[in-house]
Structure formats: structure tokens, C-alpha cells
Amino acid sequence: MGNLNRQIMYAVLMSIIFGLIFRWCESYYFEIFFGPALILIGQVFLMLLKMIMVPLIFFALTTSISSLKKNHQSQRLWQGTIAFYLITMLTAIIIMMTAFNIFSPGTDSELLMNPAGVSGDETDKTSYSLSGVIQSLIQNPFKALASGNIMAVVVFSIFFGLSLRSSNKNIQNVRSLMSGLFDSIMQIVNWIMRFAPLGIFALLTDLIVKQDMAVFMELFYFIAIVIFVILFHGLVVLPFILKFFTKIKFMDFFIKGKEIFITAFATSSSAATLPITIKTLEKNYKIEPNVSKFVLPLGATINMDGTAMYEAAVALFVANIVGINLGFSDQVILVFIAMAASIGAPAIPSAGMVTLVIVLSTLNLPVEYIALFIPVDRLIDTFRTTINVEGDVVAALVMNRFIKKS
Ligand code: ASP
């Protein structure tokens, strides 16, 4: 992983150098040869990420839910954890959306791209209905898996995971098969990540060559607000919740958990941080193993405050850039779709960037604008992953207290 991180850093550096050279030369060869090649490589990288996203979520959720034991305490644990995750994510999104509505970054920028077929008129035609949402949540699982309907996959994974808790011998065989399949999916994720330096190089170089400098200035404002608000959630809101429920002090929390936060920041992956999170909490807080082994893996999969905040921020920013006014009902939809997309985002680097497709397309915003955020994704991912993991740690400490009291 360390090696890969270094390669990604080199890829970023190389892309800046090559991007500036190509930009400066206005090379004919770039237009004819390098440009299309970079687009192809970048697209393949994005397609690989999308390819693995759905199976990864399915196997991760199914295996973690199938390992829940059946008793009263585990029922409290399961319900309390889900409620905690949903409430903290909701709070995080609302804080970010409030900041974006106040500061409105992106409103002064010119239309940076003009993707074919995207116009303000089209966005007005979207209509959302409760029955439509429910229909998209409860679906034939094969259709949901094939069409990449993440939330329907999540719903089915919950049912399927619960059914695998049976003591029936045949079903238990399926359970171990599922956990083996999950391991093999993680192996594919590792392979895809090896392609990440090249994919990132391609995407970044292409972007730098074509990028309008005004966008960078606009993005700096966007980045500053996003990071400031994410840090506010991590340094104020989450520690306050922790103190309220557990009386654990702010400094104690950060000192005892520093290995976790540094690892999360460095790896940009909640999943990669998970072994250290579990070990540190059991060692430094003597947390119940059955609490940490349930709350933390589930949290790494579904609880992503930082990612949820980012998804909402990007949607509002893109809407501002293209001059689409998201009204109150659109913003309410955004709250839920940002939450759903972050729940569905796998705990790997830049996963939140991929699930942005769901958020933008649901709101009928131009999906092509994701390209704008690729250069800043590594940076923002470090912050959002740290906050994602912090949310899991706070949940585990609160649930530990809750279970001990019950
Ligand atoms: N990298 C994040 C995580 O692992 C997910 C994301 O891309 O937002 O928690």
C-alpha cells in the first residue's frame, strides 16, 4: 500500500509535468495521439472501479450481516448502530449543505464544459415520486446487480445476510462461500488499485491540458469550504457527541486514537484502516470485542460522514457552475441520495468519487463534471476517510457504553 501511495504521488507529479508541457506546447500529437489514449486509459480505470463496486458492496454487506448472532443484546446493538450511523450522517450532510447554501461556491464561474445533451430545460423534466423510489429500492436482485442499482443491492444484501444466519448446514456452507467470494473480490480490488497510478495519471494529465485556470481558482474556494466543514464535523460535532454519551474527553480521544486517524489519513481507505481500528479500540478502551467486531466493519462499509458531506457538496457546486437552481425539494432529495451514495461507496480510495455518478445523475446534473474533481480527490479523500473512520470509532465507543448499560 505504501508503495502504491508513492506511485500515486509520482503519477500526480508526472501528470502535472506532462500536463503543463502538453498545455504549453499545444502539441498536435497530443490532439491526435496522446489525448485520445489518455482518455481511453482514464475511462478504463473508471470502468474498472465501477465494475467492482457492486459486487464488493454485495459481498461485504452480506458477510458482515450474516455474522450477527441472534440474541436480545445483538438486536439492541444492531438497531442502535444503524440509528447512530443514519443520524450522524444526516447531521453531517445538513451541516455541509448549510455551509454551501451560505457561501455558494461556483456561482460566478463560467460554464466549464458543455456536455452534449445537457441543458437546463432537461433538468426541469425530472420528477421524483415516493413509489418510484420504493420501486428502485426493492428489486429483482439480479436486475439490481446488473444495472448497478446500489441501494437495491444494499436492501437485498440485508435480507440475504439475515437469511444466512440460519443454523441450517446447507445455509452455513453458503455463508462460508460468501466470505470466500468477498476475499476474492478484495483481491480484484487490489489489482485494480495497481492500475490506479496509470489511471490517475491519464485522467489528471488530460484534465490539466484542458483545464481552464478559472476552474482551479473556483476549486480552491470549493476545497477550502469542503475541508473546513469536514474538519468542523470531525473536531467539533463528533467529539461533542462522544463526550455527551460517554464522557470521554476530546484530547484523550484523539491521543488514544491517533494511530487510527493517521492510518486513515495515509491510506484513504476505511477498509485498510479497519484492523488497526479494531485493535486500537480493544487495547486502549477495553471495548467489548463483540461490539467492535460488529460496529466497526459495518461502519467501514456503510458509515461515511465525510463521503456523504462531499457528495452533497459536489452536487451543489456542480449545480452552481452550470446555473441550475436546486430548490428545496431537490435539496431534500440530495440529502437522501448523498446518504445512499455514501452508504453504497466501498471503503477504498476515491470510492466516493465514483458514487458521485449516482448523486449527479439522480439530480439530472451533468455527470461529466466529475472530471473536475479528480485532481483534488486524493487530497479531499484523506480528510473524508479520516472523518469516516472517526465516525465509526465514535459509534463503537457509544455503542459499547449503550450495551454495557443494557
Ligand atoms: N476513501 C473513503 C473511505 O475509504 C471513501 C471515499 O472515497 O469517500 O472511507
Tab-separated table of N, CA, C and O in Angstrom, residues 1 52-53 55-57 59-60 63 178-194 269-275 301 346-349:
chain	number	residue	atom	x	y	z
A	1	MET	N	0.839	-1.215	0.000
A	1	MET	CA	0.000	0.000	0.000
A	1	MET	C	0.868	1.256	0.000
A	1	MET	O	0.609	2.205	-0.729
A	52	ILE	N	-16.230	-3.206	-10.126
A	52	ILE	CA	-16.060	-3.931	-8.862
A	52	ILE	C	-16.974	-3.405	-7.752
A	52	ILE	O	-17.233	-4.083	-6.766
A	53	MET	N	-17.482	-2.181	-7.948
A	53	MET	CA	-18.232	-1.520	-6.886
A	53	MET	C	-19.434	-2.349	-6.400
A	53	MET	O	-19.576	-2.595	-5.208
A	55	PRO	N	-20.387	-5.740	-6.876
A	55	PRO	CA	-20.097	-6.995	-6.163
A	55	PRO	C	-19.439	-6.769	-4.810
A	55	PRO	O	-19.751	-7.484	-3.842
A	56	LEU	N	-18.585	-5.760	-4.708
A	56	LEU	CA	-17.907	-5.508	-3.435
A	56	LEU	C	-18.915	-5.166	-2.341
A	56	LEU	O	-18.872	-5.723	-1.240
A	57	ILE	N	-19.837	-4.291	-2.655
A	57	ILE	CA	-20.841	-3.905	-1.650
A	57	ILE	C	-21.693	-5.119	-1.268
A	57	ILE	O	-21.944	-5.381	-0.098
A	59	PHE	N	-21.060	-8.428	-1.420
A	59	PHE	CA	-20.407	-9.455	-0.603
A	59	PHE	C	-20.005	-8.910	0.765
A	59	PHE	O	-20.084	-9.616	1.767
A	60	ALA	N	-19.574	-7.632	0.814
A	60	ALA	CA	-19.156	-7.066	2.104
A	60	ALA	C	-20.344	-7.004	3.067
A	60	ALA	O	-20.259	-7.467	4.201
A	63	THR	N	-21.769	-10.609	4.043
A	63	THR	CA	-20.954	-11.367	5.001
A	63	THR	C	-20.978	-10.734	6.390
A	63	THR	O	-21.030	-11.449	7.379
A	178	MET	N	-19.769	-17.271	0.676
A	178	MET	CA	-19.869	-15.812	0.508
A	178	MET	C	-18.634	-15.116	1.060
A	178	MET	O	-18.134	-14.161	0.475
A	179	SER	N	-18.135	-15.611	2.196
A	179	SER	CA	-16.978	-14.898	2.741
A	179	SER	C	-15.737	-15.172	1.887
A	179	SER	O	-14.896	-14.295	1.713
A	180	GLY	N	-15.658	-16.354	1.273
A	180	GLY	CA	-14.568	-16.625	0.326
A	180	GLY	C	-14.681	-15.743	-0.908
A	180	GLY	O	-13.682	-15.209	-1.403
A	181	LEU	N	-15.911	-15.558	-1.373
A	181	LEU	CA	-16.116	-14.697	-2.546
A	181	LEU	C	-15.729	-13.251	-2.237
A	181	LEU	O	-15.144	-12.562	-3.062
A	182	PHE	N	-16.050	-12.841	-1.003
A	182	PHE	CA	-15.674	-11.484	-0.607
A	182	PHE	C	-14.146	-11.309	-0.662
A	182	PHE	O	-13.643	-10.312	-1.176
A	183	ASP	N	-13.431	-12.339	-0.148
A	183	ASP	CA	-11.957	-12.254	-0.191
A	183	ASP	C	-11.454	-12.150	-1.624
A	183	ASP	O	-10.513	-11.409	-1.912
A	184	SER	N	-12.096	-12.905	-2.515
A	184	SER	CA	-11.605	-12.861	-3.902
A	184	SER	C	-11.918	-11.514	-4.551
A	184	SER	O	-11.137	-10.997	-5.342
A	185	ILE	N	-13.048	-10.919	-4.175
A	185	ILE	CA	-13.377	-9.582	-4.700
A	185	ILE	C	-12.326	-8.573	-4.216
A	185	ILE	O	-11.865	-7.715	-4.964
A	186	MET	N	-11.929	-8.725	-2.952
A	186	MET	CA	-10.912	-7.809	-2.413
A	186	MET	C	-9.586	-7.973	-3.161
A	186	MET	O	-8.832	-7.022	-3.328
A	187	GLN	N	-9.349	-9.199	-3.611
A	187	GLN	CA	-8.133	-9.432	-4.403
A	187	GLN	C	-8.209	-8.648	-5.719
A	187	GLN	O	-7.242	-8.015	-6.142
A	188	ILE	N	-9.382	-8.665	-6.337
A	188	ILE	CA	-9.548	-7.914	-7.596
A	188	ILE	C	-9.381	-6.407	-7.329
A	188	ILE	O	-8.774	-5.693	-8.115
A	189	VAL	N	-9.915	-5.961	-6.183
A	189	VAL	CA	-9.764	-4.540	-5.827
A	189	VAL	C	-8.271	-4.186	-5.758
A	189	VAL	O	-7.841	-3.153	-6.276
A	190	ASN	N	-7.482	-5.092	-5.156
A	190	ASN	CA	-6.032	-4.834	-5.087
A	190	ASN	C	-5.433	-4.698	-6.472
A	190	ASN	O	-4.593	-3.836	-6.713
A	191	TRP	N	-5.873	-5.558	-7.383
A	191	TRP	CA	-5.339	-5.471	-8.753
A	191	TRP	C	-5.726	-4.143	-9.402
A	191	TRP	O	-4.913	-3.501	-10.045
A	192	ILE	N	-6.973	-3.772	-9.219
A	192	ILE	CA	-7.427	-2.510	-9.831
A	192	ILE	C	-6.627	-1.343	-9.268
A	192	ILE	O	-6.223	-0.439	-9.993
A	193	MET	N	-6.368	-1.411	-7.959
A	193	MET	CA	-5.617	-0.321	-7.351
A	193	MET	C	-4.204	-0.222	-7.925
A	193	MET	O	-3.619	0.845	-7.946
A	194	ARG	N	-3.679	-1.342	-8.414
A	194	ARG	CA	-2.335	-1.282	-9.035
A	194	ARG	C	-2.380	-0.488	-10.331
A	194	ARG	O	-1.383	0.067	-10.762
A	269	SER	N	-8.394	4.789	3.010
A	269	SER	CA	-9.292	3.640	2.902
A	269	SER	C	-9.748	3.203	4.287
A	269	SER	O	-8.938	2.782	5.116
A	270	SER	N	-11.058	3.282	4.528
A	270	SER	CA	-11.607	2.846	5.815
A	270	SER	C	-11.354	1.355	6.008
A	270	SER	O	-11.110	0.894	7.121
A	271	ALA	N	-11.420	0.599	4.897
A	271	ALA	CA	-11.248	-0.858	4.992
A	271	ALA	C	-9.818	-1.205	5.377
A	271	ALA	O	-9.592	-2.071	6.225
A	272	ALA	N	-8.845	-0.512	4.786
A	272	ALA	CA	-7.444	-0.796	5.109
A	272	ALA	C	-7.135	-0.429	6.553
A	272	ALA	O	-6.279	-1.035	7.189
A	273	THR	N	-7.840	0.562	7.075
A	273	THR	CA	-7.605	1.013	8.454
A	273	THR	C	-8.265	0.088	9.476
A	273	THR	O	-7.874	0.072	10.644
A	274	LEU	N	-9.244	-0.686	9.027
A	274	LEU	CA	-10.080	-1.478	9.945
A	274	LEU	C	-9.321	-2.349	10.958
A	274	LEU	O	-9.642	-2.294	12.154
A	275	PRO	N	-8.322	-3.133	10.547
A	275	PRO	CA	-7.630	-3.961	11.555
A	275	PRO	C	-7.031	-3.116	12.676
A	275	PRO	O	-7.123	-3.485	13.854
A	301	THR	N	-18.113	-0.116	6.073
A	301	THR	CA	-18.862	-0.339	4.831
A	301	THR	C	-19.913	0.736	4.577
A	301	THR	O	-20.035	1.224	3.458
A	346	PRO	N	-17.852	1.863	-1.504
A	346	PRO	CA	-16.940	0.946	-0.820
A	346	PRO	C	-15.839	1.725	-0.093
A	346	PRO	O	-15.534	2.860	-0.480
A	347	ALA	N	-15.264	1.090	0.941
A	347	ALA	CA	-14.280	1.802	1.766
A	347	ALA	C	-12.882	1.748	1.156
A	347	ALA	O	-11.929	1.294	1.773
A	348	ILE	N	-12.785	2.195	-0.068
A	348	ILE	CA	-11.490	2.190	-0.760
A	348	ILE	C	-11.185	3.611	-1.241
A	348	ILE	O	-12.099	4.440	-1.327
A	349	PRO	N	-9.932	3.898	-1.578
A	349	PRO	CA	-9.627	5.264	-2.014
A	349	PRO	C	-10.462	5.692	-3.213
A	349	PRO	O	-10.692	4.919	-4.143
